[in-house]
XYZ file of C-alpha atoms in Angstrom:
147
model
C 164.456 71.951 20.036
C 167.257 73.784 18.383
C 167.469 77.536 17.909
C 165.390 77.324 14.685
C 162.510 75.582 16.422
C 163.324 72.167 14.961
C 162.963 69.209 17.240
C 166.101 67.207 17.997
C 165.721 63.491 18.582
C 169.343 62.943 19.513
C 170.914 64.006 22.767
C 173.809 66.403 22.538
C 177.024 65.911 24.491
C 175.774 67.938 27.465
C 172.571 65.915 27.764
C 174.600 62.702 27.759
C 176.939 64.040 30.432
C 174.021 65.036 32.640
C 172.596 61.545 32.250
C 175.748 59.939 33.662
C 176.442 62.495 36.389
C 173.925 62.379 39.211
C 174.232 64.185 42.517
C 171.887 64.976 45.363
C 172.456 66.332 48.875
C 169.813 66.495 51.583
C 169.411 66.830 55.336
C 167.553 64.471 57.642
C 166.366 64.838 61.237
C 167.841 62.736 64.013
C 164.999 60.211 63.874
C 164.845 56.465 63.122
C 162.581 57.115 60.086
C 165.474 58.943 58.448
C 167.100 55.617 57.513
C 164.168 54.701 55.274
C 163.980 58.233 53.884
C 167.647 58.067 52.886
C 167.087 54.744 51.093
C 164.033 56.182 49.332
C 166.064 59.194 48.166
C 168.757 56.862 46.819
C 166.158 54.801 44.974
C 164.352 57.783 43.444
C 167.282 60.046 42.535
C 170.181 57.794 41.495
C 169.806 55.353 38.593
C 171.437 52.053 39.511
C 171.230 48.496 38.193
C 169.437 46.074 40.540
C 172.458 44.428 42.197
C 174.500 47.471 43.119
C 171.245 49.204 44.137
C 170.599 46.604 46.849
C 174.180 46.830 48.117
C 174.091 50.640 48.008
C 170.838 50.690 49.998
C 172.370 48.453 52.683
C 175.536 50.562 52.888
C 173.569 53.811 53.087
C 171.344 52.329 55.809
C 174.415 51.490 57.862
C 175.954 54.943 57.407
C 172.763 56.735 58.410
C 172.068 54.375 61.315
C 175.594 54.891 62.680
C 175.268 58.673 62.356
C 171.942 58.620 64.210
C 173.084 56.230 66.946
C 176.617 57.416 67.559
C 177.168 60.756 65.888
C 174.141 62.970 65.921
C 173.342 64.728 69.200
C 169.608 65.105 69.908
C 168.027 67.863 67.851
C 170.811 67.919 65.236
C 170.360 66.933 61.621
C 172.595 64.764 59.497
C 173.575 65.544 55.920
C 173.589 62.936 53.153
C 175.301 63.302 49.784
C 174.894 60.814 46.926
C 176.988 61.139 43.767
C 177.210 58.816 40.797
C 179.761 59.465 38.082
C 182.477 57.664 36.154
C 181.314 54.201 37.207
C 181.351 55.002 40.938
C 178.697 55.753 43.509
C 179.957 57.806 46.444
C 177.737 58.161 49.494
C 178.638 60.503 52.346
C 176.930 61.070 55.683
C 177.913 64.002 57.892
C 177.042 64.348 61.564
C 178.046 66.606 64.440
C 179.425 63.873 66.692
C 183.059 63.510 67.707
C 182.982 59.697 67.841
C 185.126 58.265 65.030
C 183.858 54.927 63.736
C 186.170 51.939 63.929
C 185.376 48.363 62.959
C 185.186 46.032 65.918
C 184.532 42.362 66.518
C 181.183 41.974 68.266
C 180.410 39.037 70.507
C 177.997 36.339 69.367
C 175.181 37.741 71.529
C 175.849 41.434 70.778
C 172.953 43.169 69.053
C 175.147 45.980 67.690
C 178.613 46.362 66.249
C 178.340 44.735 62.833
C 177.581 47.803 60.705
C 181.139 48.773 59.901
C 182.028 45.146 59.261
C 179.353 45.164 56.546
C 180.731 48.403 55.144
C 184.277 47.003 55.057
C 183.060 43.811 53.373
C 180.740 45.368 50.771
C 182.164 48.793 49.890
C 184.998 49.198 47.428
C 186.428 51.907 49.696
C 185.374 53.829 52.783
C 186.767 56.383 55.169
C 186.245 59.137 57.689
C 187.168 62.782 57.244
C 186.628 65.962 59.250
C 183.928 68.328 58.090
C 183.605 72.074 58.363
C 182.419 72.729 61.883
C 182.095 70.053 64.540
C 181.766 66.441 63.546
C 182.833 64.205 60.717
C 181.977 62.855 57.288
C 181.864 59.090 56.753
C 181.900 57.975 53.124
C 181.795 54.840 51.019
C 182.360 54.194 47.343
C 180.818 51.414 45.310
C 181.666 50.485 41.735
C 178.614 50.562 39.488
C 178.477 49.732 35.810
C 176.345 50.915 32.947
C 174.849 54.311 32.293
């Protein structure tokens, strides 16, 4: 409604901006169920077309899994930030670990070691940065189209 009590059927410029800018940050415990909770948060809070949504869910799963396996000491939480704006989805996972991720070439029988290879192959960009306090922030960006 406008200031005179009339109903508006059209969105104003601020409503349209809010529709295209989406951001959520949350914390998760150091527990295997946190991977699924992160994917659920992505699915319920960020509007994405079907194809980039599947890729984004896989990338986020890898980021959270790596933080839980290699970066989060027992009892510590991880922080997840999801931001969609200007045709990009940026996902960041912070943990308190000192281990810096590096892609490696796993052996044929290795059960681990392919996560960063997936990130390198599927993300449009990725990186590692220090965070305030101990630990690091690992991030990926993915191009997404549409509103």
